[in-house]
Amino acid sequence: MTSNRKQLHLNAFVMPNGHHEAAWRHPSTDPHRAATLKHYVDIARTAERGKLDSLFLADGVALWGNVRYNSHTLFEPLTLLSALAGATEHIGLIATASTTYNEPYHLARKFASLDHLSGGRAGWNIVTSAGEDEARNFNRDARPSHALRYERATEFVEVAKKLWDSWADDAAVIDKASGVYADTDLIHPIDHDGPHFQVRGPLNIPRPVQGHPLLVQAGSSETGKEYAARFAEAVFTAQQTFAEGKAFYDDVKGRLANYGRSREEIKILPGISPVLGRTEAEAKEREAELNALITPAYGVRQLSTMLDHDLTPYPLDGPLPDVGTFTEGAQSRFELVTGLARRENLTIRQLIERLAGGRGHRVFAGTAAQVADQLEHWFTEGAADGFNIMPPTLPSGLEDFVDLVVPELRRRGLFRTEYTATTLRGHYGLARPADRTTVTTTVKEHAA
């Protein structure tokens, strides 16, 4: 069916075996297959079959958690998504990459490459890398402070945008008759000289198909929200309740005018891990089945990392101890987890179980209609522009969502039946950034 109603956006957030920390132990998953390209090709094609906007790969630059008790993300995202670009035609491809442990020229070139190879489907999830273990892999004894990481990230993205714009859209002439490949008057150094980076440019690849790859951000701290308002075009966020989601949505959207942006220029996409069943009871049974596979030692390690506090000496069935009120790590997740523990008076064991399905993102067990009710409520009541779908197991959890929930959303006129655009920006209804090289050149010519 077609509809004139505003429609939501859906992104598939992919982990090797699924988002539940015990997914690798579940009978429906095959951890060996998760180390193959075919596994991800099949997942990407399932998401594309459902006409989802995009596919998203998280990343970190250290060995996460405790690999003794859980599977680990194997592949570097840009490498994997470049392979998936050739196996898909429409779905957006969003990779996570750090501004703390990369250089702008490298990443600008890599994302421009992915955008060209995919025909305009690349997106960059900008992270500042909060882990201490990550710092120790890059000649540092400790991670930079939260404030310093965001200061560097701000300059980093500005440099990347300048590099993407260092070629005008029509700089590549490719005129065989005259022998002119490129108009060098339309290719310019950026001559950036800042506190963190000195980059001459220009980039050694033409301007991306989308102008700039879609810019995504996932931090929900005060600094993170301000950063999102300045740069992000999509925000992946973790909110446990509708009230929290609504407050976050209004907060971020309300900051956009400070940067000359409209509310439509950013899409807020909370994460949700839907556990589906033919009945509510069956969905609850599936959730309990996954939770029964939790290894407490793994959960304690994960929780300790989130809170920057070693919880191994404390009893599992005791309360969460005093972990302070601040971390130099992931501040928004720290606040979410400590708030959840206080609000519901959870023991460490109960908190581990609540976080096992989505690491702080919302988990909802129910029928396809009940999941659709939740998505519709948040969407129509102004708490979300769409959702970051986090299947508890893969590939079965995504197949269930595409085959059961997506048709229900379509019946309600809330989601597309076919792709109507060819680029990731087009899927999200976002404009292509203007060619600043041509604009700058024209201004200089008029001034002369």
Short mmCIF file of C-alpha atoms in Angstrom, two decimals:
data_model
loop_
_atom_site.label_atom_id
_atom_site.label_comp_id
_atom_site.label_asym_id
_atom_site.label_seq_id
_atom_site.Cartn_x
_atom_site.Cartn_y
_atom_site.Cartn_z
CA MET A 1 0.00 0.00 0.00
CA THR A 2 1.07 3.59 -0.40
CA SER A 3 0.55 6.36 2.11
CA ASN A 4 0.87 10.10 2.38
CA ARG A 5 1.75 9.75 6.07
CA LYS A 6 5.20 10.65 7.27
CA GLN A 7 7.25 7.45 7.26
CA LEU A 8 9.84 6.25 9.71
CA HIS A 9 13.44 5.22 9.05
CA LEU A 10 14.89 1.83 9.95
CA ASN A 11 18.55 0.97 10.31
CA ALA A 12 19.86 -2.57 10.88
CA PHE A 13 22.59 -2.58 13.54
CA VAL A 14 24.65 -5.71 12.89
CA MET A 15 26.78 -7.67 15.36
CA PRO A 16 28.34 -11.03 14.38
CA ASN A 17 25.81 -13.32 16.08
CA GLY A 18 23.28 -10.80 17.35
CA HIS A 19 23.01 -8.20 20.10
CA HIS A 20 22.27 -10.43 23.05
CA GLU A 21 25.57 -11.17 24.76
CA ALA A 22 24.72 -14.89 24.81
CA ALA A 23 23.59 -14.99 21.15
CA TRP A 24 26.64 -17.02 20.12
CA ARG A 25 25.46 -19.86 22.42
CA HIS A 26 21.90 -19.92 21.06
CA PRO A 27 20.93 -22.86 18.80
CA SER A 28 19.85 -20.50 15.99
CA THR A 29 23.33 -18.99 15.53
CA ASP A 30 26.55 -20.34 14.04
CA PRO A 31 29.63 -18.50 15.38
CA HIS A 32 31.83 -20.20 12.78
CA ARG A 33 29.69 -18.82 9.95
CA ALA A 34 29.90 -15.35 11.52
CA ALA A 35 33.56 -15.33 10.48
CA THR A 36 32.65 -15.53 6.78
CA LEU A 37 31.70 -12.92 4.20
CA LYS A 38 28.62 -14.93 3.19
CA HIS A 39 27.13 -14.47 6.66
CA TYR A 40 27.18 -10.69 6.27
CA VAL A 41 26.11 -10.77 2.64
CA ASP A 42 23.01 -12.75 3.63
CA ILE A 43 22.24 -10.32 6.47
CA ALA A 44 22.69 -7.29 4.19
CA ARG A 45 20.42 -8.81 1.54
CA THR A 46 17.76 -9.57 4.15
CA ALA A 47 17.84 -5.93 5.30
CA GLU A 48 17.67 -4.79 1.67
CA ARG A 49 14.74 -7.15 1.03
CA GLY A 50 12.94 -5.32 3.83
CA LYS A 51 13.81 -1.96 2.17
CA LEU A 52 15.60 -0.77 5.32
CA ASP A 53 17.43 2.54 5.03
CA SER A 54 20.84 1.34 6.10
CA LEU A 55 23.14 -1.24 7.63
CA PHE A 56 25.39 -0.21 10.52
CA LEU A 57 28.60 -1.76 11.87
CA ALA A 58 29.98 -0.73 15.25
CA ASP A 59 33.70 -0.92 15.95
CA GLY A 60 36.40 -0.45 18.53
CA VAL A 61 40.16 -0.57 18.25
CA ALA A 62 40.83 -2.99 21.11
CA LEU A 63 39.67 -6.48 22.03
CA TRP A 64 36.29 -5.82 23.62
CA GLY A 65 35.07 -7.33 26.86
CA ASN A 66 36.19 -10.83 27.76
CA VAL A 67 36.64 -12.94 24.65
CA ARG A 68 36.83 -16.05 26.84
CA TYR A 69 33.05 -15.83 27.25
CA ASN A 70 31.75 -14.10 24.14
CA SER A 71 32.35 -13.84 20.42
CA HIS A 72 34.01 -10.72 19.08
CA THR A 73 33.53 -8.45 16.09
CA LEU A 74 36.02 -9.80 13.59
CA PHE A 75 36.12 -7.42 10.66
CA GLU A 76 37.15 -3.80 10.20
CA PRO A 77 33.91 -2.07 9.10
CA LEU A 78 35.08 -0.13 6.03
CA THR A 79 36.71 -3.27 4.63
CA LEU A 80 33.58 -5.36 5.18
CA LEU A 81 31.19 -2.71 3.87
CA SER A 82 33.26 -2.30 0.72
CA ALA A 83 32.66 -5.99 0.06
CA LEU A 84 28.95 -5.64 0.87
CA ALA A 85 28.68 -2.70 -1.54
CA GLY A 86 29.21 -5.17 -4.38
CA ALA A 87 26.63 -7.60 -2.99
CA THR A 88 23.81 -5.04 -2.58
CA GLU A 89 22.24 -2.29 -4.66
CA HIS A 90 20.23 0.05 -2.45
CA ILE A 91 20.86 -0.21 1.26
CA GLY A 92 23.03 2.38 3.00
CA LEU A 93 26.36 1.28 4.49
CA ILE A 94 27.40 2.98 7.75
CA ALA A 95 30.83 2.30 9.29
CA THR A 96 32.13 3.35 12.69
CA ALA A 97 35.52 5.07 12.72
CA SER A 98 37.35 6.91 15.49
CA THR A 99 38.52 10.52 15.39
CA THR A 100 40.92 9.84 18.27
CA TYR A 101 43.08 7.17 16.63
CA ASN A 102 42.94 8.12 12.96
CA GLU A 103 44.02 11.01 10.75
CA PRO A 104 41.51 13.10 8.75
CA TYR A 105 43.15 12.52 5.38
CA HIS A 106 43.03 8.73 5.78
CA LEU A 107 39.38 8.59 6.82
CA ALA A 108 38.19 11.20 4.33
CA ARG A 109 39.78 9.17 1.56
CA LYS A 110 38.37 5.85 2.82
CA PHE A 111 34.80 7.13 3.15
CA ALA A 112 35.00 8.87 -0.23
CA SER A 113 36.16 5.55 -1.69
CA LEU A 114 33.25 3.65 -0.11
CA ASP A 115 30.81 6.28 -1.35
CA HIS A 116 32.06 5.96 -4.92
CA LEU A 117 32.23 2.16 -4.83
CA SER A 118 28.67 1.92 -3.49
CA GLY A 119 27.16 4.58 -5.76
CA GLY A 120 26.48 7.00 -2.91
CA ARG A 121 25.53 4.79 0.04
CA ALA A 122 28.30 5.51 2.58
CA GLY A 123 27.81 6.80 6.11
CA TRP A 124 30.29 7.52 8.90
CA ASN A 125 29.41 6.88 12.54
CA ILE A 126 31.76 9.32 14.30
CA VAL A 127 33.13 8.07 17.63
CA THR A 128 35.80 9.42 19.98
CA SER A 129 36.86 6.04 21.50
CA ALA A 130 36.19 6.03 25.24
CA GLY A 131 38.08 2.84 26.18
CA GLU A 132 41.36 2.77 28.10
CA ASP A 133 42.42 -0.39 26.25
CA GLU A 134 42.09 1.45 22.94
CA ALA A 135 44.53 4.14 24.06
CA ARG A 136 47.16 1.54 24.90
CA ASN A 137 47.10 0.28 21.32
CA PHE A 138 48.15 3.70 20.05
CA ASN A 139 51.26 4.70 21.97
CA ARG A 140 49.35 6.13 24.94
CA ASP A 141 49.23 5.20 28.60
CA ALA A 142 45.70 6.54 29.04
CA ARG A 143 42.82 7.81 26.93
CA PRO A 144 42.54 11.56 26.38
CA SER A 145 39.95 13.37 28.49
CA HIS A 146 36.34 13.47 27.33
CA ALA A 147 36.64 17.18 26.55
CA LEU A 148 39.89 16.78 24.62
CA ARG A 149 38.48 13.88 22.57
CA TYR A 150 35.55 16.02 21.45
CA GLU A 151 37.79 19.01 20.76
CA ARG A 152 39.87 16.85 18.43
CA ALA A 153 36.71 15.32 16.91
CA THR A 154 35.35 18.76 16.06
CA GLU A 155 38.46 19.77 14.14
CA PHE A 156 38.73 16.30 12.59
CA VAL A 157 35.29 16.47 10.95
CA GLU A 158 35.84 20.03 9.77
CA VAL A 159 39.05 18.89 8.04
CA ALA A 160 37.33 15.86 6.50
CA LYS A 161 34.55 18.05 5.09
CA LYS A 162 37.12 20.43 3.60
CA LEU A 163 38.91 17.50 1.99
CA TRP A 164 35.70 16.12 0.43
CA ASP A 165 35.10 19.62 -0.95
CA SER A 166 38.65 20.06 -2.25
CA TRP A 167 37.40 18.77 -5.62
CA ALA A 168 34.52 20.60 -7.29
CA ASP A 169 31.75 18.31 -8.52
CA ASP A 170 32.76 18.91 -12.14
CA ALA A 171 36.55 18.91 -11.63
CA ALA A 172 36.97 15.56 -13.40
CA VAL A 173 36.51 16.58 -17.05
CA ILE A 174 37.66 13.29 -18.63
CA ASP A 175 37.92 14.76 -22.14
CA LYS A 176 39.70 12.23 -24.34
CA ALA A 177 39.75 14.50 -27.36
CA SER A 178 41.61 17.34 -25.65
CA GLY A 179 43.66 15.10 -23.40
CA VAL A 180 42.40 16.89 -20.26
CA TYR A 181 41.44 14.55 -17.45
CA ALA A 182 40.75 17.13 -14.71
CA ASP A 183 40.31 20.88 -14.48
CA THR A 184 42.95 21.72 -11.90
CA ASP A 185 41.41 25.16 -11.35
CA LEU A 186 38.58 23.26 -9.64
CA ILE A 187 40.87 21.25 -7.33
CA HIS A 188 42.27 23.16 -4.37
CA PRO A 189 44.50 22.60 -1.34
CA ILE A 190 42.67 23.14 1.93
CA ASP A 191 45.75 24.49 3.78
CA HIS A 192 44.30 23.63 7.18
CA ASP A 193 46.44 24.65 10.16
CA GLY A 194 44.76 23.95 13.50
CA PRO A 195 45.64 22.91 17.05
CA HIS A 196 45.38 19.19 16.25
CA PHE A 197 45.91 18.89 12.50
CA GLN A 198 47.96 20.43 9.72
CA VAL A 199 46.62 19.20 6.37
CA ARG A 200 47.47 20.70 3.00
CA GLY A 201 45.23 18.63 0.69
CA PRO A 202 43.61 18.30 -1.74
CA LEU A 203 42.17 14.80 -1.43
CA ASN A 204 43.42 12.32 -4.03
CA ILE A 205 39.94 11.12 -5.01
CA PRO A 206 37.08 13.17 -6.54
CA ARG A 207 34.24 14.53 -4.42
CA PRO A 208 31.98 11.74 -3.09
CA VAL A 209 28.76 10.86 -4.91
CA GLN A 210 26.75 12.23 -1.96
CA GLY A 211 28.97 15.30 -1.62
CA HIS A 212 29.75 14.14 1.92
CA PRO A 213 28.99 10.67 3.30
CA LEU A 214 26.09 10.74 5.78
CA LEU A 215 27.41 11.85 9.18
CA VAL A 216 26.18 9.82 12.15
CA GLN A 217 26.85 10.31 15.86
CA ALA A 218 26.06 8.19 18.91
CA GLY A 219 27.14 10.14 22.00
CA SER A 220 24.37 11.38 24.31
CA SER A 221 26.38 13.33 26.88
CA GLU A 222 25.96 17.11 26.97
CA THR A 223 29.05 17.47 24.81
CA GLY A 224 27.82 14.68 22.54
CA LYS A 225 24.42 16.30 22.03
CA GLU A 226 26.02 19.62 21.17
CA TYR A 227 28.34 17.84 18.75
CA ALA A 228 25.35 16.09 17.16
CA ALA A 229 23.51 19.37 16.72
CA ARG A 230 26.54 20.82 14.95
CA PHE A 231 27.53 17.93 12.68
CA ALA A 232 25.25 14.87 12.76
CA GLU A 233 22.59 13.99 10.23
CA ALA A 234 21.52 10.86 12.10
CA VAL A 235 21.88 10.08 15.79
CA PHE A 236 21.96 6.56 17.24
CA THR A 237 20.91 6.79 20.88
CA ALA A 238 20.01 4.54 23.82
CA GLN A 239 16.84 5.50 25.70
CA GLN A 240 15.01 3.14 28.06
CA THR A 241 11.66 4.91 28.36
CA PHE A 242 9.39 6.99 26.14
CA ALA A 243 9.79 9.98 28.47
CA GLU A 244 13.58 9.79 28.21
CA GLY A 245 13.36 9.37 24.45
CA LYS A 246 11.04 12.34 24.07
CA ALA A 247 13.27 14.54 26.25
CA PHE A 248 16.38 13.57 24.26
CA TYR A 249 14.60 14.15 20.95
CA ASP A 250 13.40 17.61 21.92
CA ASP A 251 16.76 18.52 23.43
CA VAL A 252 18.83 17.66 20.35
CA LYS A 253 16.31 19.09 17.87
CA GLY A 254 16.13 22.25 19.96
CA ARG A 255 19.87 22.86 19.59
CA LEU A 256 19.90 22.82 15.77
CA ALA A 257 18.85 26.44 15.31
CA ASN A 258 22.06 27.52 17.05
CA TYR A 259 23.92 26.15 14.01
CA GLY A 260 21.52 27.46 11.37
CA ARG A 261 19.93 24.05 10.90
CA SER A 262 16.29 22.97 10.74
CA ARG A 263 14.76 20.12 12.77
CA GLU A 264 14.39 18.04 9.59
CA GLU A 265 18.16 18.01 9.03
CA ILE A 266 18.79 15.37 11.68
CA LYS A 267 17.17 11.96 12.25
CA ILE A 268 16.97 10.63 15.82
CA LEU A 269 17.09 6.81 15.83
CA PRO A 270 16.87 5.12 19.26
CA GLY A 271 18.07 1.55 19.51
CA ILE A 272 15.61 -1.27 20.15
CA SER A 273 16.23 -5.01 20.37
CA PRO A 274 12.94 -6.75 19.51
CA VAL A 275 12.47 -10.34 20.71
CA LEU A 276 9.61 -11.64 18.57
CA GLY A 277 7.11 -14.44 19.09
CA ARG A 278 3.78 -15.53 17.62
CA THR A 279 2.31 -14.71 21.03
CA GLU A 280 3.53 -12.47 23.83
CA ALA A 281 4.12 -15.55 25.97
CA GLU A 282 6.30 -17.12 23.27
CA ALA A 283 8.33 -13.90 22.95
CA LYS A 284 8.90 -13.83 26.72
CA GLU A 285 9.98 -17.47 26.62
CA ARG A 286 12.53 -16.66 23.90
CA GLU A 287 13.86 -13.78 25.96
CA ALA A 288 14.17 -16.02 29.02
CA GLU A 289 15.89 -18.68 26.90
CA LEU A 290 18.56 -16.19 25.86
CA ASN A 291 19.00 -14.81 29.37
CA ALA A 292 19.51 -18.33 30.70
CA LEU A 293 22.66 -18.54 28.55
CA ILE A 294 24.29 -15.48 30.18
CA THR A 295 27.74 -16.04 31.68
CA PRO A 296 27.87 -13.84 34.82
CA ALA A 297 31.64 -13.38 34.63
CA TYR A 298 31.26 -11.82 31.20
CA GLY A 299 28.43 -9.57 32.33
CA VAL A 300 30.43 -8.30 35.32
CA ARG A 301 33.35 -7.44 33.04
CA GLN A 302 31.09 -5.59 30.62
CA LEU A 303 29.37 -3.70 33.41
CA SER A 304 32.72 -2.80 34.97
CA THR A 305 33.86 -1.36 31.63
CA MET A 306 30.68 0.67 31.20
CA LEU A 307 31.00 2.15 34.67
CA ASP A 308 34.79 2.52 34.82
CA HIS A 309 34.64 0.65 38.12
CA ASP A 310 35.82 -2.89 38.96
CA LEU A 311 32.76 -4.80 40.19
CA THR A 312 34.37 -8.23 40.52
CA PRO A 313 34.78 -8.00 44.34
CA TYR A 314 31.07 -7.34 44.90
CA PRO A 315 28.33 -10.02 45.32
CA LEU A 316 26.17 -10.62 42.26
CA ASP A 317 22.99 -10.51 44.31
CA GLY A 318 23.97 -7.35 46.16
CA PRO A 319 23.24 -3.76 45.12
CA LEU A 320 25.38 -1.77 42.74
CA PRO A 321 28.07 -0.10 44.88
CA ASP A 322 28.86 3.59 44.78
CA VAL A 323 30.60 4.12 41.43
CA GLY A 324 30.71 7.90 41.61
CA THR A 325 28.94 10.35 39.34
CA PHE A 326 31.42 10.89 36.51
CA THR A 327 33.63 9.04 34.06
CA GLU A 328 36.10 10.15 31.40
CA GLY A 329 34.76 7.22 29.37
CA ALA A 330 31.30 6.89 27.79
CA GLN A 331 29.42 9.42 29.89
CA SER A 332 25.93 8.95 28.46
CA ARG A 333 26.04 5.16 28.93
CA PHE A 334 27.37 5.62 32.48
CA GLU A 335 24.40 7.85 33.29
CA LEU A 336 21.91 5.47 31.65
CA VAL A 337 23.16 2.40 33.54
CA THR A 338 23.49 4.05 36.95
CA GLY A 339 20.10 5.70 36.50
CA LEU A 340 18.48 2.36 35.62
CA ALA A 341 20.05 0.67 38.65
CA ARG A 342 18.88 3.41 41.03
CA ARG A 343 15.40 3.78 39.53
CA GLU A 344 14.57 0.07 39.73
CA ASN A 345 16.77 -0.83 42.72
CA LEU A 346 18.51 -3.58 40.75
CA THR A 347 21.14 -5.98 42.02
CA ILE A 348 24.30 -6.47 39.97
CA ARG A 349 22.91 -9.75 38.61
CA GLN A 350 19.61 -8.11 37.63
CA LEU A 351 21.43 -5.21 36.02
CA ILE A 352 23.59 -7.61 33.99
CA GLU A 353 20.45 -9.37 32.77
CA ARG A 354 18.78 -6.09 31.83
CA LEU A 355 21.85 -5.02 29.84
CA ALA A 356 22.55 -8.39 28.20
CA GLY A 357 20.14 -7.83 25.33
CA GLY A 358 21.32 -4.41 24.20
CA ARG A 359 24.06 -2.94 26.45
CA GLY A 360 21.68 -0.22 27.62
CA HIS A 361 19.45 -0.05 24.55
CA ARG A 362 15.80 -0.93 25.01
CA VAL A 363 14.81 -4.60 24.77
CA PHE A 364 11.17 -5.39 24.01
CA ALA A 365 9.68 -8.89 23.82
CA GLY A 366 6.32 -9.26 22.11
CA THR A 367 4.40 -10.02 18.95
CA ALA A 368 4.98 -8.24 15.65
CA ALA A 369 1.91 -6.08 16.29
CA GLN A 370 3.12 -5.18 19.80
CA VAL A 371 6.58 -4.23 18.49
CA ALA A 372 4.95 -2.15 15.75
CA ASP A 373 2.78 -0.46 18.42
CA GLN A 374 5.93 0.57 20.28
CA LEU A 375 7.65 1.92 17.19
CA GLU A 376 4.53 3.77 16.07
CA HIS A 377 4.01 5.36 19.50
CA TRP A 378 7.56 6.69 19.77
CA PHE A 379 7.49 7.85 16.14
CA THR A 380 4.11 9.56 16.05
CA GLU A 381 4.46 11.14 19.50
CA GLY A 382 7.80 12.82 18.75
CA ALA A 383 10.40 10.65 20.46
CA ALA A 384 11.99 9.21 17.29
CA ASP A 385 12.32 9.66 13.54
CA GLY A 386 12.97 5.95 13.21
CA PHE A 387 14.90 3.19 14.92
CA ASN A 388 18.21 1.41 15.08
CA ILE A 389 17.03 -2.21 14.96
CA MET A 390 19.24 -4.51 17.04
CA PRO A 391 18.26 -8.18 16.43
CA PRO A 392 19.00 -10.33 19.50
CA THR A 393 20.24 -13.14 17.24
CA LEU A 394 21.50 -13.16 13.66
CA PRO A 395 20.48 -13.94 11.06
CA SER A 396 17.13 -15.20 12.45
CA GLY A 397 16.28 -12.09 14.48
CA LEU A 398 16.58 -9.79 11.45
CA GLU A 399 14.64 -12.24 9.27
CA ASP A 400 11.82 -12.22 11.84
CA PHE A 401 11.77 -8.42 11.91
CA VAL A 402 11.73 -8.09 8.12
CA ASP A 403 9.13 -10.81 7.62
CA LEU A 404 6.82 -9.94 10.53
CA VAL A 405 7.24 -6.35 11.74
CA VAL A 406 7.98 -4.57 8.45
CA PRO A 407 4.73 -5.81 6.80
CA GLU A 408 2.81 -4.63 9.88
CA LEU A 409 4.40 -1.18 9.63
CA ARG A 410 3.53 -1.06 5.93
CA ARG A 411 -0.10 -1.94 6.67
CA ARG A 412 -0.16 1.12 8.93
CA GLY A 413 1.35 3.30 6.21
CA LEU A 414 4.47 3.92 8.28
CA PHE A 415 7.19 2.40 6.09
CA ARG A 416 8.12 2.27 2.43
CA THR A 417 7.25 -0.64 0.14
CA GLU A 418 10.02 0.19 -2.35
CA TYR A 419 13.16 2.29 -2.39
CA THR A 420 12.51 5.68 -3.94
CA ALA A 421 16.09 6.98 -3.85
CA THR A 422 19.50 5.69 -4.90
CA THR A 423 21.68 7.18 -2.14
CA LEU A 424 21.75 6.91 1.64
CA ARG A 425 21.01 10.63 1.91
CA GLY A 426 18.05 10.05 -0.36
CA HIS A 427 16.72 7.25 1.88
CA TYR A 428 16.84 9.61 4.86
CA GLY A 429 15.37 12.52 2.89
CA LEU A 430 18.46 14.66 3.41
CA ALA A 431 19.92 17.18 0.98
CA ARG A 432 23.26 16.77 -0.74
CA PRO A 433 25.78 19.32 0.66
CA ALA A 434 26.62 22.17 -1.69
CA ASP A 435 29.90 22.10 -3.59
CA ARG A 436 31.83 24.57 -1.45
CA THR A 437 34.83 24.56 -3.81
CA THR A 438 32.71 25.91 -6.67
CA VAL A 439 30.95 28.39 -4.36
CA THR A 440 34.27 29.64 -2.98
CA THR A 441 35.78 29.92 -6.45
CA THR A 442 32.78 31.85 -7.74
CA VAL A 443 32.90 34.26 -4.80
CA LYS A 444 36.61 34.90 -5.41
CA GLU A 445 35.98 35.49 -9.14
CA HIS A 446 33.24 38.03 -8.36
CA ALA A 447 35.50 39.72 -5.80
CA ALA A 448 38.24 40.00 -8.40
#
